[in-house]
Short mmCIF file of C-alpha atoms (C1' of nucleotides) in Angstrom, two decimals:
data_model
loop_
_atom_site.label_atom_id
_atom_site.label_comp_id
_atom_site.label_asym_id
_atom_site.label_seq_id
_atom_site.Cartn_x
_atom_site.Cartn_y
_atom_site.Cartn_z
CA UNK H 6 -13.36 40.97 91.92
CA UNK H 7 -15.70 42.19 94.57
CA UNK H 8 -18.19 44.46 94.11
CA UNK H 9 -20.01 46.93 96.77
CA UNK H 10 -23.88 47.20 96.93
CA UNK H 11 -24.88 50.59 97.61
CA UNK H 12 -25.25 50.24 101.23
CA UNK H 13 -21.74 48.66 101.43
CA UNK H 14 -20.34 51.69 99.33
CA UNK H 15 -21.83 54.25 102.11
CA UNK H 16 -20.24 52.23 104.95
CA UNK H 17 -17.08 52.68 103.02
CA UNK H 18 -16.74 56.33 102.12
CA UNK H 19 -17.53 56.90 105.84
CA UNK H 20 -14.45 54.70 106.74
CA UNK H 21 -12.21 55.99 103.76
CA UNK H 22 -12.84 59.11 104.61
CA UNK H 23 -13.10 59.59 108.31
CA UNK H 24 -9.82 57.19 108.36
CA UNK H 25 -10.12 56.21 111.96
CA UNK H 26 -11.58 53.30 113.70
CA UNK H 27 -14.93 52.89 114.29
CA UNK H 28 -17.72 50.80 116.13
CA UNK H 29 -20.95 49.80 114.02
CA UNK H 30 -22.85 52.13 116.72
CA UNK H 31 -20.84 55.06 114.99
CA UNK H 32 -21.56 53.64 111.93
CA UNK H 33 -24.96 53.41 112.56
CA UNK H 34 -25.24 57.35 113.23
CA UNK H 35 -23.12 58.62 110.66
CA UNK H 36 -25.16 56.65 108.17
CA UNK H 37 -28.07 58.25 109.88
CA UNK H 38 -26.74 61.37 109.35
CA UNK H 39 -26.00 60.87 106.13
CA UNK H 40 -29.32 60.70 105.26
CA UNK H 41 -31.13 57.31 105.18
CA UNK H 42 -33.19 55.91 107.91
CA UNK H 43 -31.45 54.90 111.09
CA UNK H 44 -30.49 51.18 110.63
CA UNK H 45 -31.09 48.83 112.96
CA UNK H 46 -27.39 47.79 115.08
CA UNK H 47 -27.29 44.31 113.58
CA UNK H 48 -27.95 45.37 110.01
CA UNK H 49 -24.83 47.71 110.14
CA UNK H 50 -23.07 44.95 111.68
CA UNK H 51 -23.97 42.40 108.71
CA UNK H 52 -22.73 44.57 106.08
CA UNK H 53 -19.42 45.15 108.27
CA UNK H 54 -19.18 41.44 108.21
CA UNK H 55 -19.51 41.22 104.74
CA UNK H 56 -17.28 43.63 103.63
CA UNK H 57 -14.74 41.91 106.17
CA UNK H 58 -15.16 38.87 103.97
CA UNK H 59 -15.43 40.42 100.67
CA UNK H 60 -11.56 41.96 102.49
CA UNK H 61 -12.71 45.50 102.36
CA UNK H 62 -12.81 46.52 105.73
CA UNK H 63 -10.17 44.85 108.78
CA UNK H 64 -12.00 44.59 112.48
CA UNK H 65 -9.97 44.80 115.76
CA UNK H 66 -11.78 42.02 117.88
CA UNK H 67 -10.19 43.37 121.11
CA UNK H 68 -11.76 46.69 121.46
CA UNK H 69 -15.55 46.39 122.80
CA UNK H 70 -17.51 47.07 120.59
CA UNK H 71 -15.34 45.91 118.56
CA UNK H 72 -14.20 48.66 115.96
CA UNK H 73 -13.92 48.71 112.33
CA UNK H 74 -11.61 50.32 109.43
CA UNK H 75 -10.79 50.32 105.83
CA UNK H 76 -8.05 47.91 104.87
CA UNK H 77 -6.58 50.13 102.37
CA UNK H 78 -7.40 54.05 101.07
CA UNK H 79 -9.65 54.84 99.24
CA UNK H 80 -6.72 55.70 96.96
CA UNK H 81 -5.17 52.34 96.89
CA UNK H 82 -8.54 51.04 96.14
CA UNK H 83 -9.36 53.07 93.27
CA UNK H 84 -5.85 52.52 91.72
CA UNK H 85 -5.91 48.77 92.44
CA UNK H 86 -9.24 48.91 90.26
CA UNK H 87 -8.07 50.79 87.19
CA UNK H 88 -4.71 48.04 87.39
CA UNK H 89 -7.62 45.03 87.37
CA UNK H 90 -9.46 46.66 84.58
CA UNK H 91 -6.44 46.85 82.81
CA UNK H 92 -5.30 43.48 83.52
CA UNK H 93 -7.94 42.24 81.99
CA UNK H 94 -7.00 43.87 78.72
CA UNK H 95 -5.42 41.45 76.11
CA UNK H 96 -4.19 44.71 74.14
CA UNK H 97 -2.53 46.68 77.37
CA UNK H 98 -1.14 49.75 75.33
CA UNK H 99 -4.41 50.01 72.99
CA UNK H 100 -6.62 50.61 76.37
CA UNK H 101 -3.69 52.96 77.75
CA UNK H 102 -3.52 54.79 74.47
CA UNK H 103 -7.56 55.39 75.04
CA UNK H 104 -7.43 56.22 78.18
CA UNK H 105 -4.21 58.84 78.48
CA UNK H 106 -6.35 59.80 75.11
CA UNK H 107 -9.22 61.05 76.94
CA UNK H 108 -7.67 62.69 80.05
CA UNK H 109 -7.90 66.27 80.34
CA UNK H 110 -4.37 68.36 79.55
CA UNK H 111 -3.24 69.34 82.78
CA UNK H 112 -3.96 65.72 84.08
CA UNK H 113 -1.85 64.62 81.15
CA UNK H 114 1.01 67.38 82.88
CA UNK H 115 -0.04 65.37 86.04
CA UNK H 116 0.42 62.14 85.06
CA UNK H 117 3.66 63.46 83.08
CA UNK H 118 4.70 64.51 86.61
CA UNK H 119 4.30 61.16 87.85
CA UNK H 120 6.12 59.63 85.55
CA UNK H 121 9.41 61.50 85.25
CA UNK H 122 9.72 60.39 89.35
CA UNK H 123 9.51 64.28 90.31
CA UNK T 1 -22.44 51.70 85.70
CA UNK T 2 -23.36 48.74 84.09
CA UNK T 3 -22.41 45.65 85.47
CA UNK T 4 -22.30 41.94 83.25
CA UNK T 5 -22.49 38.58 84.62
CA UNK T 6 -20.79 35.44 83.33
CA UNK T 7 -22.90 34.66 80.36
CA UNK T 8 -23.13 38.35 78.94
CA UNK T 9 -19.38 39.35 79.61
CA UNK T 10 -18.82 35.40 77.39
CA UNK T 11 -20.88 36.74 75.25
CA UNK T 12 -18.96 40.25 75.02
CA UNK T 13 -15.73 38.66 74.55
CA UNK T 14 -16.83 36.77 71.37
CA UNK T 15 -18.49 40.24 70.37
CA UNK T 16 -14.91 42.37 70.80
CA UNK T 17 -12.66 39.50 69.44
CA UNK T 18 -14.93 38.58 66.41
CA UNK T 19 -15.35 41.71 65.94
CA UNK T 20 -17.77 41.23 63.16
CA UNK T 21 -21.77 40.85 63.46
CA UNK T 22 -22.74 38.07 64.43
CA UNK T 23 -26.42 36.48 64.76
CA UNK T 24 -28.09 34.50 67.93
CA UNK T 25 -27.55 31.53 66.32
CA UNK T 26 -23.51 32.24 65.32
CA UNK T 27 -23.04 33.33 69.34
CA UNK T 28 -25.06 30.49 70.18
CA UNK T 29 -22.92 27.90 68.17
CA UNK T 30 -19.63 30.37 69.41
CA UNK T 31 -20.65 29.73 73.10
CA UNK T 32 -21.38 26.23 72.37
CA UNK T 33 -17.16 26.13 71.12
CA UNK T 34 -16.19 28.11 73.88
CA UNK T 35 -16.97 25.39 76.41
CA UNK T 36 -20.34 25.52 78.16
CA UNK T 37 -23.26 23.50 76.94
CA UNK T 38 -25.32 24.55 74.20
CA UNK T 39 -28.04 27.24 75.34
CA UNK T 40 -31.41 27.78 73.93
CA UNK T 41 -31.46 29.98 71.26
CA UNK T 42 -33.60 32.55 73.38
CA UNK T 43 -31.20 32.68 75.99
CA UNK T 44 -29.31 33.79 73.91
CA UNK T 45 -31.73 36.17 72.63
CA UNK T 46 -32.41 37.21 76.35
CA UNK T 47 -28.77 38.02 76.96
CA UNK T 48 -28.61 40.04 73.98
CA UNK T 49 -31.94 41.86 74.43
CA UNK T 50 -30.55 42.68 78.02
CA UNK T 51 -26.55 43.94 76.61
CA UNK T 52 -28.59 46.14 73.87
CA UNK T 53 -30.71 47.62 77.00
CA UNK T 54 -27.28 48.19 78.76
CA UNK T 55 -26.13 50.05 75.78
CA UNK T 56 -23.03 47.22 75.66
CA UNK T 57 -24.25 46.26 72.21
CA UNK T 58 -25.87 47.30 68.78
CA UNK T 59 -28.91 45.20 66.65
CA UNK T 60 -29.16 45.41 63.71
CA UNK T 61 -33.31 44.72 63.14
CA UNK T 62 -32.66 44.98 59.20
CA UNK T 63 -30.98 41.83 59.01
CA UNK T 64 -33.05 38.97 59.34
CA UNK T 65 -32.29 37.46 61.67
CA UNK T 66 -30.89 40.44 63.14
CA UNK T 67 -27.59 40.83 64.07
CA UNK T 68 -25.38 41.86 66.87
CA UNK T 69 -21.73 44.04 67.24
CA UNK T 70 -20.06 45.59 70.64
CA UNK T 71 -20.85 49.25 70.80
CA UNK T 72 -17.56 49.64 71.67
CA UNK T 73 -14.23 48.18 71.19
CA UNK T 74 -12.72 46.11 74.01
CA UNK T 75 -10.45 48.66 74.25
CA UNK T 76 -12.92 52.35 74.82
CA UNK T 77 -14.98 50.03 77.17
CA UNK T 78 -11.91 49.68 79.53
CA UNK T 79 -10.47 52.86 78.88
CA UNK T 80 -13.79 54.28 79.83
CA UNK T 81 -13.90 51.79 82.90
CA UNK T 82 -10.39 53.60 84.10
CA UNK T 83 -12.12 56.72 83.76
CA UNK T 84 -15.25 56.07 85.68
CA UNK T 85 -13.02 54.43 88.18
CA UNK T 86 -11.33 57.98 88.40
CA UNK T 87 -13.76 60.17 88.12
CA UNK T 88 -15.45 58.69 91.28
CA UNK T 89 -12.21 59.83 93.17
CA UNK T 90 -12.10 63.08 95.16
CA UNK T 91 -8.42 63.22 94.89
CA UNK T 92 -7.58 62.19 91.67
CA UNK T 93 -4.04 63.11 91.64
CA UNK T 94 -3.80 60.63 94.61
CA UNK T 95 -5.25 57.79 92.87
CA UNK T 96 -3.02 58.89 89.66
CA UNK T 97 -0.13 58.63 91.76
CA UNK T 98 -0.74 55.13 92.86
CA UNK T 99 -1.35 54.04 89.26
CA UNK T 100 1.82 54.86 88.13
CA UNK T 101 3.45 53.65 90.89
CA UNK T 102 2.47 50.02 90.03
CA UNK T 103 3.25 50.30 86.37
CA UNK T 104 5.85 48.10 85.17
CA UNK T 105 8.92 49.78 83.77
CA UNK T 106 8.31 49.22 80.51
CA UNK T 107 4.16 50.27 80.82
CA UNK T 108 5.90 53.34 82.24
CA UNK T 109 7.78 54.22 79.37
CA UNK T 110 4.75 53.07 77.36
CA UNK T 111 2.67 55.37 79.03
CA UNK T 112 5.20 58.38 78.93
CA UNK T 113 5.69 57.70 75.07
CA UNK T 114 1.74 58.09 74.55
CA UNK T 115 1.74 61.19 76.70
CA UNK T 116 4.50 63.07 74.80
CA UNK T 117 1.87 62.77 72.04
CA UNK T 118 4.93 60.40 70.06
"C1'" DA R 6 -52.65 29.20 53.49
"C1'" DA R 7 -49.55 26.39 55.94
"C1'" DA R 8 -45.09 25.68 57.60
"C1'" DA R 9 -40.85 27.25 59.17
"C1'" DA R 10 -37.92 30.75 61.06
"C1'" DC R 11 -37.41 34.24 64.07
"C1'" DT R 12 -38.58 37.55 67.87
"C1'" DT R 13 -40.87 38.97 72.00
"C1'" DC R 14 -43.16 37.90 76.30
"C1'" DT R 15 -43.37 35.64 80.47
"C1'" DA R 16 -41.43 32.89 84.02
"C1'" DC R 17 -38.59 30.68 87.33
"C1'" DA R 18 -34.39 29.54 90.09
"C1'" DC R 19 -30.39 31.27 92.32
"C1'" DG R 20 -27.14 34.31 94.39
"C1'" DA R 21 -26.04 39.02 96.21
"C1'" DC R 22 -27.51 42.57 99.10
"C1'" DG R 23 -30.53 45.42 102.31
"C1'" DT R 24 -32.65 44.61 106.33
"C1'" DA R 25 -33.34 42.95 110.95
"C1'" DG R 26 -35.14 39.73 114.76
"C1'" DA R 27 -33.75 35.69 117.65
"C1'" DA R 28 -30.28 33.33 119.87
"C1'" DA R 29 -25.88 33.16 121.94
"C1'" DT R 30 -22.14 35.14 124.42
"C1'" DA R 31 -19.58 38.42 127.12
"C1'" DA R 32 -19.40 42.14 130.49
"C1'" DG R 33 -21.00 44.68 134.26
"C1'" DT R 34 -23.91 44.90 138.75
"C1'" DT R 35 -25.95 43.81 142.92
"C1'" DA K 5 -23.11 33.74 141.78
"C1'" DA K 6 -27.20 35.32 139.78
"C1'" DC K 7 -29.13 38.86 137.09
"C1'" DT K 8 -29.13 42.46 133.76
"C1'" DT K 9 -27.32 44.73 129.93
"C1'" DA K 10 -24.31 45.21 125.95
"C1'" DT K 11 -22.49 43.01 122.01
"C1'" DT K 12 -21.96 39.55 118.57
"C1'" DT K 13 -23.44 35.74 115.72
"C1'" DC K 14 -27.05 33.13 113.44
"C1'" DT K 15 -30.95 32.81 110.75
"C1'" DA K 16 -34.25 34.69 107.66
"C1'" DC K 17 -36.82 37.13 104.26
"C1'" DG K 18 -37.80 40.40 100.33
"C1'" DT K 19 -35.88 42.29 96.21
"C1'" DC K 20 -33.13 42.65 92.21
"C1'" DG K 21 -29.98 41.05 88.58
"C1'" DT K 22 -28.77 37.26 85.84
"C1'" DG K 23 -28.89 32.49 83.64
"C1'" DT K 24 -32.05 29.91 81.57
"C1'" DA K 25 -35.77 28.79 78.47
"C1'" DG K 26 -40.82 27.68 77.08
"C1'" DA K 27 -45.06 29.89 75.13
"C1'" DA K 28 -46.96 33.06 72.28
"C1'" DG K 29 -46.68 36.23 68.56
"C1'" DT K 30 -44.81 37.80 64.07
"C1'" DT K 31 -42.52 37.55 59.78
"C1'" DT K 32 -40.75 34.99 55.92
"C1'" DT K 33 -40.67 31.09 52.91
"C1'" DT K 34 -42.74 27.39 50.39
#
DNA sequence: AAAAACTTCTACACGACGTAGAAATAAGTT
DNA sequence: AACTTATTTCTACGTCGTGTAGAAGTTTTT
C-alpha cells in the first residue's frame, strides 16, 4: 500500500479536512499558514501530482488552476487501513480479539452500537 | 511508527511463524528456503541490528551466537497497527463506523461475540 | 598463541520524498 | 498576431531509509 511522507500527509489533512476543492496556490498558503516555510508553487504542485498517482487525491483538469481534492474521507481512509492491516493477518479473529481487547469501554458500547445495525 | 521494508518484514514473518529463537545463520538459511538468494550473513545481521533498534525484535546477547524472537506476536503488532491507525483519527466513531460496515457477516458476528466478553 | 566463529563498523547503491528551477503550454492583452 | 503573464510539466538534486555486504574488531575454540 501507499504510504504518505510527511509533507504529503499535511497536503492531505488540509484537503480531508477543509473538504472542498482547491488550487495548489491555496495549498501553498494554507501550508504556509500552517506553519512551515512558504513552498515554492511547483513544489506543492509535485506532491499534488504524486499523491494523484499514489490515488490519494483526484484533480479537475478543467478549472484553471486546476483544483485539487481528496478522493475519499479521511474516514474511508483510515477504515480502509485498519481492513488492509487486517487482511494481512493469517489469524483474522486472534488480531480482532487483541484489538476489541484493548479498546476503551464505551468504544466497546460504540462499536456494540455499530454492530447491532442501530 | 515504524515502518519495514521487504527484507525486514521477510524476516518478521519467519520471526512470528517460527515463533521460536532463531540465530543469523537459521534466518539466513530460512530466507535462503523462502525464495531469494542466499544473503551474507551480515546482512542479515544488519537487518536484525536495525528490527532490534525499531523495537520489532528481542537479542538475546547470552547466546552465542545470539539469538533473535518478535517482540510481539503477529497478532499485538496488528492489533496495535489498528489502534494507531485509530488513534490518529479525530472522529473515531466515524472511522469505527466504516469498519464495521465492511466486515463480513460472519467477522461481524465474530466481532460482536468478542465484545459481549463470550 | 593461532585459528575460527561471531559481532560491530563502515560503506555504497537505489528508491521515495522534499524541494524547486527550467522548459513548455495555455490564457489574456495590446 | 505578437507579447506578456499564468499555469503546468519536466528535470534535477539532496537526504533518508533500506538492501546489501566487506573490513575490522572481539570472543571462543583448538
Amino acid at each position: 500500500m501507499a504510504t504518505l511522507g510527511d509533507l504529503e500527509r499535511s497536503v492531505m489533512e488540509i484537503l480531508w479536512t477543509d473538504g472542498e476543492k482547491l488550487s495548489a496556490y491555496d495549498l501553498q498558503t494554507r501550508l504556509a499558514d500552517a506553519g512551515s516555510t512558504k513552498l515554492a508553487p511547483t513544489t506543492v504542485l509535485t506532491v499534488l501530482t504524486r499523491l494523484e498517482n499514489k490515488g490519494f487525491v483526484a484533480r479537475d483538469r478543467s478549472s484553471r488552476p486546476h483544483v485539487f481534492f481528496a478522493a475519499a474521507s479521511r474516514e474511508d481512509h483510515m477504515a480502509e487501513l485498519m481492513h488492509e492491516v487486517l487482511g494481512a493477518a493469517s489469524d483474522r479473529e486472534a488480531v480482532l480479539a487483541r484489538f476489541v481487547g484493548q479498546v476503551s469501554p464505551d468504544e466497546a458500547e460504540t462499536l456494540r452500537r455499530l454492530l447491532s445495525g442501530r
